[in-house]
Short mmCIF file of C-alpha atoms in Angstrom, two decimals:
data_model
loop_
_atom_site.label_atom_id
_atom_site.label_comp_id
_atom_site.label_asym_id
_atom_site.label_seq_id
_atom_site.Cartn_x
_atom_site.Cartn_y
_atom_site.Cartn_z
CA MET O 2 87.15 -16.04 54.16
CA ALA O 3 83.91 -17.22 54.92
CA SER O 4 80.96 -15.67 54.38
CA GLU O 5 78.50 -14.15 56.66
CA VAL O 6 76.22 -17.13 56.47
CA GLN O 7 78.92 -19.59 56.77
CA ASN O 8 79.94 -17.71 59.53
CA PHE O 9 76.92 -18.04 61.18
CA TYR O 10 76.85 -22.02 61.20
CA LYS O 11 80.17 -22.38 62.45
CA ASN O 12 80.08 -24.61 65.48
CA LYS O 13 76.07 -24.27 65.41
CA TYR O 14 73.96 -27.42 65.84
CA ILE O 15 71.31 -27.98 63.56
CA PHE O 16 67.90 -29.98 63.88
CA LEU O 17 66.37 -31.17 60.75
CA THR O 18 63.23 -32.97 59.82
CA GLY O 19 62.62 -34.89 56.48
CA GLY O 20 66.32 -35.40 55.95
CA THR O 21 66.05 -38.24 54.16
CA GLY O 22 63.88 -36.60 51.31
CA PHE O 23 64.58 -35.05 48.02
CA LEU O 24 64.87 -31.48 50.12
CA GLY O 25 66.51 -33.10 52.82
CA VAL O 26 69.40 -34.78 51.38
CA ALA O 27 69.98 -31.47 49.39
CA ILE O 28 69.84 -29.18 52.58
CA ILE O 29 72.64 -31.74 54.33
CA ASP O 30 74.74 -31.67 51.39
CA LYS O 31 74.93 -27.90 51.26
CA ILE O 32 75.53 -27.57 54.77
CA LEU O 33 78.53 -30.39 54.77
CA ARG O 34 79.66 -28.77 51.22
CA THR O 35 79.96 -25.05 52.47
CA ALA O 36 79.86 -25.03 56.43
CA PRO O 37 81.89 -28.01 57.06
CA GLU O 38 82.44 -26.23 60.37
CA VAL O 39 78.82 -26.79 61.70
CA ALA O 40 79.03 -28.41 65.04
CA GLY O 41 76.32 -31.42 63.82
CA ILE O 42 73.21 -32.14 62.54
CA TYR O 43 70.79 -33.93 64.29
CA LEU O 44 68.34 -36.25 61.66
CA LEU O 45 65.34 -37.57 62.83
CA MET O 46 65.25 -40.70 61.29
CA ARG O 47 62.73 -43.57 62.10
CA PRO O 48 63.50 -47.36 61.71
CA LYS O 49 62.29 -48.41 58.53
CA LYS O 50 61.77 -51.46 56.55
CA GLY O 51 63.90 -53.68 59.35
CA LYS O 52 66.67 -51.70 59.29
CA ALA O 53 68.26 -49.50 62.41
CA ILE O 54 68.86 -45.81 62.27
CA GLN O 55 72.24 -46.47 61.67
CA GLU O 56 72.12 -48.62 58.65
CA ARG O 57 69.55 -46.00 57.03
CA LEU O 58 72.70 -43.26 57.88
CA GLN O 59 74.73 -45.21 55.91
CA ASP O 60 72.30 -45.75 53.04
CA LEU O 61 71.78 -41.78 53.08
CA THR O 62 75.47 -41.24 52.65
CA LYS O 63 75.68 -43.08 49.23
CA ASN O 64 72.92 -40.78 47.97
CA SER O 65 74.11 -39.41 44.73
CA VAL O 66 73.80 -36.11 46.22
CA PHE O 67 76.96 -36.24 47.76
CA GLU O 68 79.46 -36.61 44.76
CA GLN O 69 80.61 -33.41 44.24
CA LEU O 70 81.23 -33.36 48.51
CA LEU O 71 83.15 -36.74 48.42
CA GLU O 72 85.50 -35.11 45.58
CA THR O 73 86.55 -32.53 48.32
CA GLN O 74 85.89 -33.96 51.60
CA SER O 75 86.74 -37.52 53.29
CA ALA O 76 84.04 -39.87 54.30
CA ASP O 77 84.73 -38.36 57.78
CA ILE O 78 82.40 -35.42 57.03
CA PHE O 79 79.54 -37.58 57.67
CA LYS O 80 80.50 -37.81 61.29
CA LYS O 81 78.61 -34.17 61.36
CA LEU O 82 75.31 -36.38 60.98
CA ILE O 83 74.09 -37.34 64.32
CA PRO O 84 70.80 -39.89 63.68
CA VAL O 85 68.01 -39.56 66.40
CA SER O 86 65.45 -42.10 66.45
CA GLY O 87 62.20 -40.46 66.21
CA ASP O 88 59.09 -40.02 63.91
CA VAL O 89 56.71 -36.40 63.62
CA GLY O 90 53.84 -38.84 63.51
CA GLU O 91 54.40 -39.65 67.48
CA ASN O 92 54.23 -37.97 70.44
CA PHE O 93 57.55 -36.07 71.55
CA LEU O 94 58.71 -36.96 68.27
CA GLY O 95 58.92 -40.35 69.41
CA LEU O 96 62.09 -39.42 70.60
CA SER O 97 64.03 -40.99 73.92
CA GLN O 98 64.23 -38.83 76.93
CA GLU O 99 68.33 -39.02 76.08
CA ASP O 100 67.96 -37.68 72.76
CA GLN O 101 65.49 -35.24 73.91
CA ALA O 102 67.72 -33.83 76.45
CA MET O 103 70.69 -33.91 73.83
CA ILE O 104 68.51 -31.54 71.08
CA VAL O 105 67.38 -29.16 74.14
CA ALA O 106 70.46 -28.51 75.15
CA ASN O 107 72.48 -27.99 71.97
CA THR O 108 70.30 -27.20 68.87
CA ASN O 109 70.90 -23.68 67.55
CA VAL O 110 68.51 -24.04 64.21
CA VAL O 111 65.39 -26.02 63.36
CA ILE O 112 64.60 -26.98 60.04
CA HIS O 113 61.17 -28.32 59.84
CA SER O 114 60.89 -30.14 56.20
CA ALA O 115 59.03 -33.29 57.34
CA ALA O 116 55.67 -33.63 55.86
CA THR O 117 53.39 -35.99 53.70
CA LEU O 118 52.99 -34.62 50.34
CA ASP O 119 50.43 -37.18 49.06
CA PHE O 120 47.78 -34.87 47.32
CA GLN O 121 45.60 -38.42 47.79
CA ALA O 122 46.16 -38.80 51.51
CA THR O 123 43.03 -38.94 53.69
CA LEU O 124 42.65 -36.57 56.65
CA ARG O 125 43.58 -38.39 59.46
CA PRO O 126 47.49 -38.98 58.38
CA THR O 127 48.01 -35.49 57.05
CA VAL O 128 46.74 -34.26 60.15
CA ASN O 129 48.94 -36.23 62.39
CA ILE O 130 51.97 -35.90 60.18
CA ASN O 131 51.42 -32.06 58.58
CA LEU O 132 49.95 -30.62 61.93
CA LEU O 133 50.52 -32.46 64.82
CA GLY O 134 54.24 -32.99 63.65
CA THR O 135 54.49 -29.33 63.19
CA LYS O 136 53.09 -28.42 66.35
CA ARG O 137 55.36 -31.58 68.06
CA VAL O 138 58.28 -30.07 66.63
CA LEU O 139 57.17 -26.66 67.98
CA GLU O 140 56.71 -27.90 71.33
CA LEU O 141 60.63 -28.90 71.44
CA CYS O 142 61.37 -26.03 70.20
CA THR O 143 60.51 -23.87 73.49
CA ARG O 144 62.41 -25.95 75.22
CA MET O 145 65.56 -25.56 73.03
CA ARG O 146 67.94 -23.11 75.72
CA ASN O 147 70.11 -21.65 72.61
CA LEU O 148 67.55 -21.89 69.55
CA LYS O 149 68.25 -19.20 67.14
CA SER O 150 66.03 -19.77 64.40
CA MET O 151 63.04 -21.75 62.77
CA VAL O 152 62.68 -22.17 59.41
CA HIS O 153 58.97 -24.02 58.54
CA ILE O 154 59.13 -25.15 55.25
CA SER O 155 55.36 -25.05 53.80
CA SER O 156 54.33 -24.89 50.62
CA ALA O 157 53.18 -22.21 48.03
CA TYR O 158 50.01 -24.33 47.57
CA VAL O 159 48.95 -23.92 51.07
CA ASN O 160 47.08 -21.13 49.21
CA SER O 161 46.12 -22.41 45.96
CA TYR O 162 42.31 -21.71 46.39
CA LEU O 163 43.38 -18.31 45.23
CA THR O 164 45.18 -17.65 41.71
CA GLU O 165 47.27 -14.66 43.62
CA ALA O 166 49.03 -15.14 46.92
CA GLU O 167 51.20 -13.00 48.93
CA GLU O 168 53.57 -13.53 51.40
CA LYS O 169 51.41 -13.25 54.40
CA LEU O 170 49.31 -15.71 56.41
CA TYR O 171 45.70 -15.88 54.97
CA PRO O 172 42.86 -16.88 57.22
CA CYS O 173 41.91 -20.53 57.96
CA THR O 174 38.28 -21.49 57.87
CA GLU O 175 38.72 -24.08 60.47
CA THR O 176 40.87 -23.84 63.90
CA ALA O 177 43.46 -26.33 64.13
CA GLN O 178 41.88 -27.55 67.68
CA LYS O 179 39.03 -28.01 66.23
CA VAL O 180 40.13 -30.39 63.00
CA VAL O 181 42.52 -32.14 65.53
CA ASP O 182 39.09 -32.86 68.01
CA LEU O 183 37.24 -34.23 64.99
CA VAL O 184 40.19 -36.63 63.91
CA ASP O 185 40.39 -37.90 67.57
CA THR O 186 36.71 -38.56 67.75
CA LEU O 187 35.26 -39.69 64.46
CA ASN O 188 35.87 -42.92 62.59
CA ASP O 189 37.56 -43.09 58.78
CA SER O 190 34.30 -43.47 57.38
CA ALA O 191 32.97 -40.35 59.31
CA LEU O 192 36.01 -38.50 58.35
CA ASP O 193 35.94 -39.16 54.41
CA GLU O 194 32.26 -37.86 54.37
CA LEU O 195 33.10 -34.57 56.56
CA LEU O 196 36.10 -33.82 54.65
CA PRO O 197 34.84 -32.17 51.75
CA LYS O 198 32.90 -29.56 54.55
CA LEU O 199 35.96 -28.86 55.81
CA LEU O 200 38.09 -28.28 52.67
CA LYS O 201 35.69 -25.70 51.12
CA ASP O 202 38.16 -24.46 48.29
CA HIS O 203 40.87 -26.20 49.53
CA PRO O 204 41.97 -29.28 46.74
CA ASN O 205 43.16 -31.63 49.37
CA ALA O 206 43.87 -32.36 52.87
CA TYR O 207 47.32 -31.68 52.01
CA THR O 208 47.23 -27.90 51.27
CA PHE O 209 44.60 -27.78 54.05
CA THR O 210 46.99 -29.29 56.97
CA LYS O 211 49.90 -27.15 55.68
CA GLN O 212 48.08 -24.08 56.20
CA LEU O 213 46.74 -24.69 59.42
CA ALA O 214 50.26 -25.91 60.22
CA GLU O 215 51.49 -22.34 59.25
CA HIS O 216 48.93 -20.86 61.88
CA GLU O 217 50.77 -22.90 64.42
CA VAL O 218 53.93 -21.80 63.85
CA ASN O 219 52.72 -17.93 63.87
CA LYS O 220 51.80 -18.86 67.47
CA HIS O 221 55.13 -19.20 68.49
CA ALA O 222 56.62 -16.32 66.68
CA ALA O 223 56.96 -13.99 69.60
CA GLN O 224 58.99 -17.13 71.78
CA PHE O 225 61.77 -16.85 69.13
CA PRO O 226 62.60 -16.19 65.47
CA CYS O 227 60.13 -18.21 62.91
CA ALA O 228 60.24 -17.95 59.32
CA ILE O 229 58.50 -19.74 56.62
CA ILE O 230 58.93 -20.43 53.35
CA ARG O 231 56.96 -21.49 50.69
CA PRO O 232 58.38 -23.03 47.65
CA SER O 233 56.06 -24.05 44.68
CA MET O 234 56.80 -27.78 42.65
CA ILE O 235 60.41 -28.19 43.71
CA THR O 236 62.44 -29.55 40.45
CA GLY O 237 66.11 -30.64 39.74
CA ALA O 238 68.87 -28.55 40.33
CA TRP O 239 69.77 -25.35 38.86
CA LYS O 240 73.21 -25.48 39.81
CA GLU O 241 74.04 -27.67 42.94
CA PRO O 242 75.28 -30.24 43.77
CA THR O 243 75.59 -30.40 40.11
CA PRO O 244 72.82 -28.74 37.30
CA GLY O 245 70.46 -31.39 36.60
CA TRP O 246 70.51 -33.58 40.13
CA THR O 247 67.39 -34.95 40.88
CA ILE O 248 66.15 -37.98 42.86
CA SER O 249 62.42 -36.90 42.70
CA LYS O 250 60.09 -38.18 40.11
CA ASN O 251 57.93 -35.62 40.68
CA GLY O 252 56.58 -33.08 38.24
CA PRO O 253 58.40 -32.57 34.73
CA GLN O 254 61.51 -34.75 35.97
CA GLY O 255 58.64 -37.61 36.13
CA PHE O 256 57.48 -37.27 32.94
CA LEU O 257 60.97 -36.62 31.26
CA MET O 258 61.66 -39.94 32.81
CA GLY O 259 58.81 -41.88 30.91
CA ALA O 260 59.08 -39.87 27.96
CA SER O 261 63.31 -40.48 27.57
CA LYS O 262 62.00 -44.34 27.77
CA GLY O 263 59.71 -43.85 24.71
CA VAL O 264 56.53 -44.93 26.99
CA ILE O 265 54.91 -41.40 27.77
CA ARG O 266 53.96 -40.18 24.50
CA ARG O 267 51.38 -37.19 25.42
CA LEU O 268 51.38 -34.66 28.42
CA PRO O 269 48.57 -32.51 29.26
CA VAL O 270 49.65 -29.17 29.62
CA GLY O 271 48.71 -26.07 28.83
CA VAL O 272 51.78 -24.75 27.17
CA ASP O 273 50.72 -21.11 27.02
CA LEU O 274 50.08 -21.09 30.85
CA VAL O 275 52.85 -19.68 33.30
CA TYR O 276 54.04 -22.86 35.65
CA ASP O 277 55.84 -22.14 38.90
CA TYR O 278 58.89 -24.62 39.40
CA ILE O 279 61.48 -23.84 41.63
CA PRO O 280 65.22 -25.76 41.67
CA VAL O 281 65.73 -27.86 44.65
CA ASP O 282 68.97 -25.69 45.15
CA ALA O 283 67.29 -22.61 45.37
CA VAL O 284 65.00 -23.82 48.02
CA VAL O 285 68.03 -24.97 49.91
CA ASN O 286 70.04 -22.06 49.74
CA GLN O 287 67.08 -19.60 51.02
CA THR O 288 65.94 -22.00 53.63
CA LEU O 289 69.80 -21.92 55.16
CA VAL O 290 70.10 -18.07 54.48
CA LEU O 291 66.38 -17.63 56.59
CA GLY O 292 68.09 -19.48 59.36
CA TRP O 293 70.67 -16.93 59.56
CA TYR O 294 68.74 -13.44 58.53
CA MET O 295 66.06 -14.59 61.13
CA ALA O 296 68.79 -15.37 64.25
CA THR O 297 70.43 -11.84 63.24
CA ASN O 298 67.94 -9.78 62.99
CA SER O 299 65.70 -11.37 66.13
CA PHE O 300 62.21 -10.70 64.62
CA ARG O 301 59.49 -11.10 66.80
CA GLU O 302 56.94 -11.62 64.55
CA VAL O 303 56.65 -14.78 62.03
CA LYS O 304 57.83 -14.07 58.63
CA VAL O 305 56.63 -15.47 55.50
CA PHE O 306 58.47 -16.06 51.94
CA HIS O 307 57.61 -17.27 48.88
CA CYS O 308 60.40 -19.62 46.95
CA THR O 309 58.81 -19.14 43.66
CA THR O 310 59.42 -18.20 40.07
CA SER O 311 55.87 -17.50 38.71
CA THR O 312 56.13 -13.38 39.10
CA SER O 313 60.19 -12.94 38.92
CA ASN O 314 61.01 -15.69 35.95
CA PRO O 315 57.75 -17.50 34.78
CA PHE O 316 58.39 -20.39 32.77
CA LYS O 317 55.84 -21.43 29.98
CA TRP O 318 55.98 -24.66 28.30
CA ARG O 319 55.88 -22.75 25.16
CA SER O 320 59.49 -21.45 25.65
CA VAL O 321 61.16 -25.34 25.12
CA VAL O 322 58.10 -27.30 23.47
CA ASP O 323 59.81 -27.22 19.98
CA GLN O 324 63.11 -28.44 21.71
CA MET O 325 61.91 -31.22 23.97
CA ASN O 326 62.24 -34.06 21.62
CA ASP O 327 65.18 -32.49 20.50
CA TYR O 328 66.87 -32.80 24.00
CA LEU O 329 65.71 -36.81 24.29
CA HIS O 330 67.19 -37.41 21.30
CA LYS O 331 70.56 -35.53 22.06
CA TYR O 332 70.41 -37.57 25.56
CA PRO O 333 68.43 -40.63 24.81
CA LEU O 334 68.80 -43.65 26.85
CA LYS O 335 70.32 -46.95 26.43
CA SER O 336 67.57 -48.77 28.06
CA ALA O 337 64.85 -46.56 26.13
CA ILE O 338 61.52 -49.36 24.95
CA TRP O 339 60.55 -47.21 22.08
CA TYR O 340 61.74 -43.98 20.27
CA PRO O 341 60.81 -41.20 22.12
CA ARG O 342 58.40 -38.56 20.48
CA LEU O 343 56.44 -36.40 23.27
CA LYS O 344 53.89 -34.39 22.50
CA PHE O 345 51.86 -31.92 24.26
CA VAL O 346 47.92 -32.00 24.64
CA SER O 347 45.91 -28.70 25.92
CA SER O 348 43.10 -30.83 27.69
CA LEU O 349 42.66 -33.76 29.77
CA TRP O 350 40.20 -35.29 27.55
CA VAL O 351 42.17 -35.06 24.35
CA TYR O 352 44.88 -36.57 26.35
CA LYS O 353 42.63 -39.44 27.48
CA LEU O 354 41.63 -40.28 24.11
CA ALA O 355 44.90 -39.59 22.49
CA SER O 356 46.31 -42.38 25.51
CA ILE O 357 44.26 -45.33 24.67
CA PHE O 358 46.45 -45.03 21.34
CA VAL O 359 49.80 -44.36 22.43
CA HIS O 360 49.65 -45.62 25.89
CA ILE O 361 47.23 -48.08 26.75
CA LEU O 362 47.24 -50.45 23.56
CA PRO O 363 51.06 -50.40 23.42
CA ALA O 364 51.04 -51.14 27.06
CA LEU O 365 48.83 -54.25 26.83
CA VAL O 366 51.14 -55.14 23.73
CA LEU O 367 54.73 -54.75 25.48
CA ASP O 368 53.24 -56.39 28.87
CA PHE O 369 52.15 -59.46 27.05
CA ILE O 370 55.85 -59.58 25.70
CA LEU O 371 57.19 -59.12 28.78
CA ARG O 372 55.16 -62.01 30.55
CA ILE O 373 55.34 -64.71 28.01
CA SER O 374 59.52 -63.75 28.07
CA GLY O 375 59.43 -64.15 31.92
CA GLY O 376 59.78 -60.63 32.40
CA ARG O 377 57.66 -58.45 35.05
CA PRO O 378 54.72 -56.41 33.31
CA MET O 379 54.23 -52.91 34.43
CA LEU O 380 53.76 -50.76 31.77
CA MET O 381 50.02 -50.75 32.33
CA ARG O 382 50.22 -50.26 36.22
CA LEU O 383 52.17 -47.02 35.10
CA HIS O 384 49.54 -45.72 32.89
CA THR O 385 46.73 -47.41 35.20
CA ASN O 386 48.04 -45.05 38.23
CA VAL O 387 48.90 -41.89 35.53
CA TRP O 388 45.08 -42.31 34.75
CA ASP O 389 43.75 -42.47 37.89
CA SER O 390 45.55 -39.38 39.09
CA LEU O 391 44.85 -36.74 36.34
CA ASN O 392 41.29 -36.10 37.61
CA ARG O 393 42.78 -35.43 40.91
CA LEU O 394 45.72 -33.19 39.70
CA GLU O 395 43.61 -31.71 37.03
CA LYS O 396 43.55 -27.93 38.97
CA PHE O 397 47.20 -28.36 39.25
CA ILE O 398 47.84 -28.84 35.58
CA PHE O 399 45.57 -26.41 34.08
CA THR O 400 45.48 -23.29 37.10
CA GLU O 401 47.86 -20.50 36.82
CA TRP O 402 48.74 -19.15 39.96
CA LYS O 403 50.72 -15.87 40.66
CA TYR O 404 53.00 -15.88 44.05
CA HIS O 405 54.09 -12.36 44.54
CA ASN O 406 57.70 -12.84 46.12
CA PRO O 407 58.93 -9.16 47.17
CA ALA O 408 60.45 -10.22 50.59
CA THR O 409 62.18 -12.98 48.73
CA GLN O 410 63.58 -10.91 46.32
CA GLN O 411 64.64 -8.07 48.77
CA LEU O 412 66.10 -10.78 50.75
CA ALA O 413 68.45 -11.83 47.78
CA GLN O 414 69.81 -8.37 46.68
CA SER O 415 70.25 -7.39 50.11
CA LEU O 416 72.47 -10.32 50.95
CA PRO O 417 76.71 -9.83 51.17
CA GLU O 418 78.21 -10.17 48.10
CA GLN O 419 79.91 -13.50 48.84
CA ASP O 420 76.61 -14.98 50.17
CA LYS O 421 74.99 -13.87 46.78
CA THR O 422 77.14 -16.24 45.19
CA LEU O 423 77.64 -18.81 47.62
CA PHE O 424 73.47 -19.31 48.51
CA ASN O 425 72.41 -18.07 45.23
CA PHE O 426 68.45 -18.15 45.27
CA ASN O 427 68.25 -15.21 43.03
CA VAL O 428 65.87 -17.09 40.33
CA SER O 429 65.67 -14.25 37.90
CA GLN O 430 69.02 -15.27 36.51
CA LEU O 431 67.85 -18.56 35.34
CA GLN O 432 67.45 -19.30 31.78
CA TRP O 433 64.67 -21.97 31.23
CA PRO O 434 65.90 -23.80 28.00
CA GLU O 435 69.06 -24.36 29.29
CA TYR O 436 68.10 -25.41 32.67
CA PHE O 437 65.59 -27.79 30.99
CA VAL O 438 69.29 -29.19 28.52
CA HIS O 439 70.95 -30.15 32.20
CA LEU O 440 67.40 -31.37 33.53
CA THR O 441 67.29 -34.07 30.76
CA GLN O 442 70.92 -35.03 31.43
CA GLY O 443 69.87 -35.20 35.50
CA VAL O 444 66.73 -37.29 34.36
CA ARG O 445 68.81 -39.81 32.46
CA ARG O 446 71.78 -39.95 34.76
CA TYR O 447 70.10 -39.93 38.27
CA LEU O 448 66.53 -41.27 37.74
CA ASN O 449 67.28 -44.28 34.87
CA ASN O 450 70.96 -44.45 36.13
CA GLU O 451 72.53 -43.88 32.70
CA HIS O 452 75.88 -42.85 32.98
CA PRO O 453 77.24 -40.59 30.39
CA LYS O 454 79.90 -43.15 29.41
CA SER O 455 76.69 -45.02 27.42
CA LEU O 456 75.89 -41.93 25.64
CA ASP O 457 77.28 -43.39 22.63
CA ALA O 458 75.87 -46.50 22.73
CA ALA O 459 72.41 -44.99 23.40
CA ARG O 460 72.33 -42.86 20.42
CA ARG O 461 73.27 -45.77 18.08
CA LYS O 462 70.03 -47.58 19.67
CA ASP O 463 68.25 -44.37 19.05
CA LYS O 464 68.54 -44.19 15.36
CA VAL O 465 67.33 -47.99 15.31
CA LEU O 466 64.62 -47.29 17.31
CA PHE O 467 63.84 -44.56 14.93
CA ILE O 468 63.54 -47.02 11.76
CA VAL O 469 61.38 -49.36 13.76
CA ASP O 470 59.26 -46.38 14.86
CA ILE O 471 59.06 -45.34 11.25
CA VAL O 472 58.33 -48.94 9.71
CA PHE O 473 55.97 -49.69 12.67
CA GLN O 474 53.98 -46.66 11.43
CA VAL O 475 53.86 -47.73 7.81
CA LEU O 476 52.54 -50.90 8.44
CA ILE O 477 50.16 -50.05 10.96
CA PHE O 478 48.31 -47.44 9.04
CA ALA O 479 48.83 -49.17 5.69
CA LEU O 480 46.89 -52.28 7.87
CA VAL O 481 43.81 -49.53 8.68
CA GLY O 482 43.96 -48.45 5.62
CA TRP O 483 43.36 -51.53 3.95
CA LEU O 484 40.73 -52.37 6.80
CA PHE O 485 38.69 -49.94 5.47
CA THR O 486 39.05 -50.47 2.26
CA ALA O 487 37.83 -54.04 2.83
CA VAL O 488 34.92 -52.88 4.82
CA LEU O 489 33.78 -49.85 2.42
CA GLY O 490 34.22 -52.03 -0.65
CA ALA O 491 36.70 -49.33 -2.28
CA SER O 492 39.13 -50.00 -5.07
CA GLY O 493 42.26 -51.82 -3.47
CA SER O 494 44.31 -48.55 -4.44
CA SER O 495 42.38 -46.52 -1.99
CA PHE O 496 43.90 -48.12 0.95
CA TRP O 497 46.95 -45.38 0.77
CA LEU O 498 44.50 -42.91 0.70
CA TYR O 499 42.65 -44.24 3.73
CA GLY O 500 46.12 -45.11 5.80
CA ALA O 501 47.66 -41.44 5.16
CA GLY O 502 44.07 -40.02 5.99
CA CYS O 503 43.98 -41.88 9.22
CA TYR O 504 47.83 -41.02 10.11
CA LEU O 505 46.58 -37.23 9.99
CA LEU O 506 43.45 -37.66 12.15
CA PHE O 507 45.96 -39.65 14.87
CA ASN O 508 48.22 -36.61 14.93
CA LEU O 509 45.57 -34.37 15.47
CA LEU O 510 45.50 -36.35 18.94
#
C-alpha cells in the first residue's frame, strides 16, 4: 500500500527550480523512485554551453543518481520530466507565454531550490538569483490555480551571525526593496564599496540575500501554504539512492577527493568543534514531506524547519580523525598521485606553514614533471585556489553553530510508520563513523570515477606508493641533515641526528 506522502504526490504536477544541481537531481530521483505515479515534474532549465534544454535533459538522465532507479524502472520513467526553458535570473523566470500558462494551470507543488552558492559572489548576481529569483517564483505561484504548497530551500547559514538559531524568521537589517533599488541604481564599484555596510554581521552576500529571500516567502504565506527548509552543509547520501553517493565537491567530500589522490595532506579543522553536516537524502526526504505536510494542514503562516544535525546528532571530527587514513587506504585510488597521509591542523597559520612544504613545493615539482611529459599542470592551480579561499571560509571552518530543530524532530516523529521508513530524515539514527566509511567509498566511485572492480589493483598500487613515500622521506631528511652538518661544520655522523630532528619538527606541522 502506498504511504500518505506517496498518495499525495500521485497525479500531482511539481514545478522544480535548481533541478540540475546536487540537491535537485536527488529530489528528482527520489520522486521517480517512490512516487512514480506523479503526473509530471516541470524542470526549469536554461540552455547552456550551446545545448538546448532537451539535450540538457538527456545529459541529466545519465546522472549516476539514477542508477538505482533504472534497476527497477525503464528509461520511460524519464517521460515524467518536462523541461521548460527559463532562468530564475530573468523576468518572469524567462518562461514563454505558453510555458507559463501550462505551469500556472497544472502545478500543485512548487520546490524552489535554485540559488547561487558562491560565497565569493558580489551583490548584483546574488540579489538577482537569490532574492529576485525567489520573488519571481513567488509571483508565478500567486497565479497557480491548483497550488497546494510551496517549499523554499534556504540555508541554516542565513543566520550565521548568530552562533545559535531557532526555527523562526529573524529580522533583516535592510529591506529587500532598498537593496534591489541600490542594485538598480549603483554601478559595480559603488556596490562593492557599499557592501560591508549592508552586510553588517553577515559573512557574505550569499547569506545576506538568502535571508532577504526568506522574508519574501513570508509575505505570501497567507496566500498559499509555504515552508522554509534550512539545510546546513549538504553532504553525500546516508542511505539513498546508495550510501555515499555524491556529485558535490563541497565540504568533506571535496577534501576526501584530494586526500585520496595524495595531494591534500593537511586540513584546517577544529577536531573538537561541532560541525553541522546533513546528508543529501535527509534534505530530500524532508523537502518532499514538507510539500505534503503543508498542503494537508493548510497553514496560513510560514513554517520554518532546520534540516541540521548540530543539536540532534552532533558530529565532531574527533570521532573519526584516527580512522580517516585507514579509510583512505582501505579504499585507495588506482589514480593516486602519492601515498595518502592526511593530518588535521587546528589553526589557519599552521595549515599555511605546513602547506608550503606538503602542498606548494610538491605541486611545483609534480607540475614541472607533468609539463615536460606533455600533461597539463594543475596542482599549483588547485592549491592556489584553496589558499585564496581560506580567509573567506575561516569563519565557517572554525565557528561552531547550534541550529535547534524541535519542529523538524517533531515532524519526523509524527509521520505515519510507513513514511518514517520511506521518507526518513530522523538523523538521530545516523552513525557518523559508518557514514564516513560509505562517504569515502562514494567519493572514490562518483567523484574520482573509479569502479569497485579496480579496488584490488588500487590496493596493490597503494602498497607501492607507501614504499616510495618512505624511501623519499628517508632521502629528503638525510639530505637536510647533511646540509645542516655541512653548514654548521659538525661531525659527519651528526647528519642523521639533524635529519631526525628535522623530521620530528616537520611532523609537528
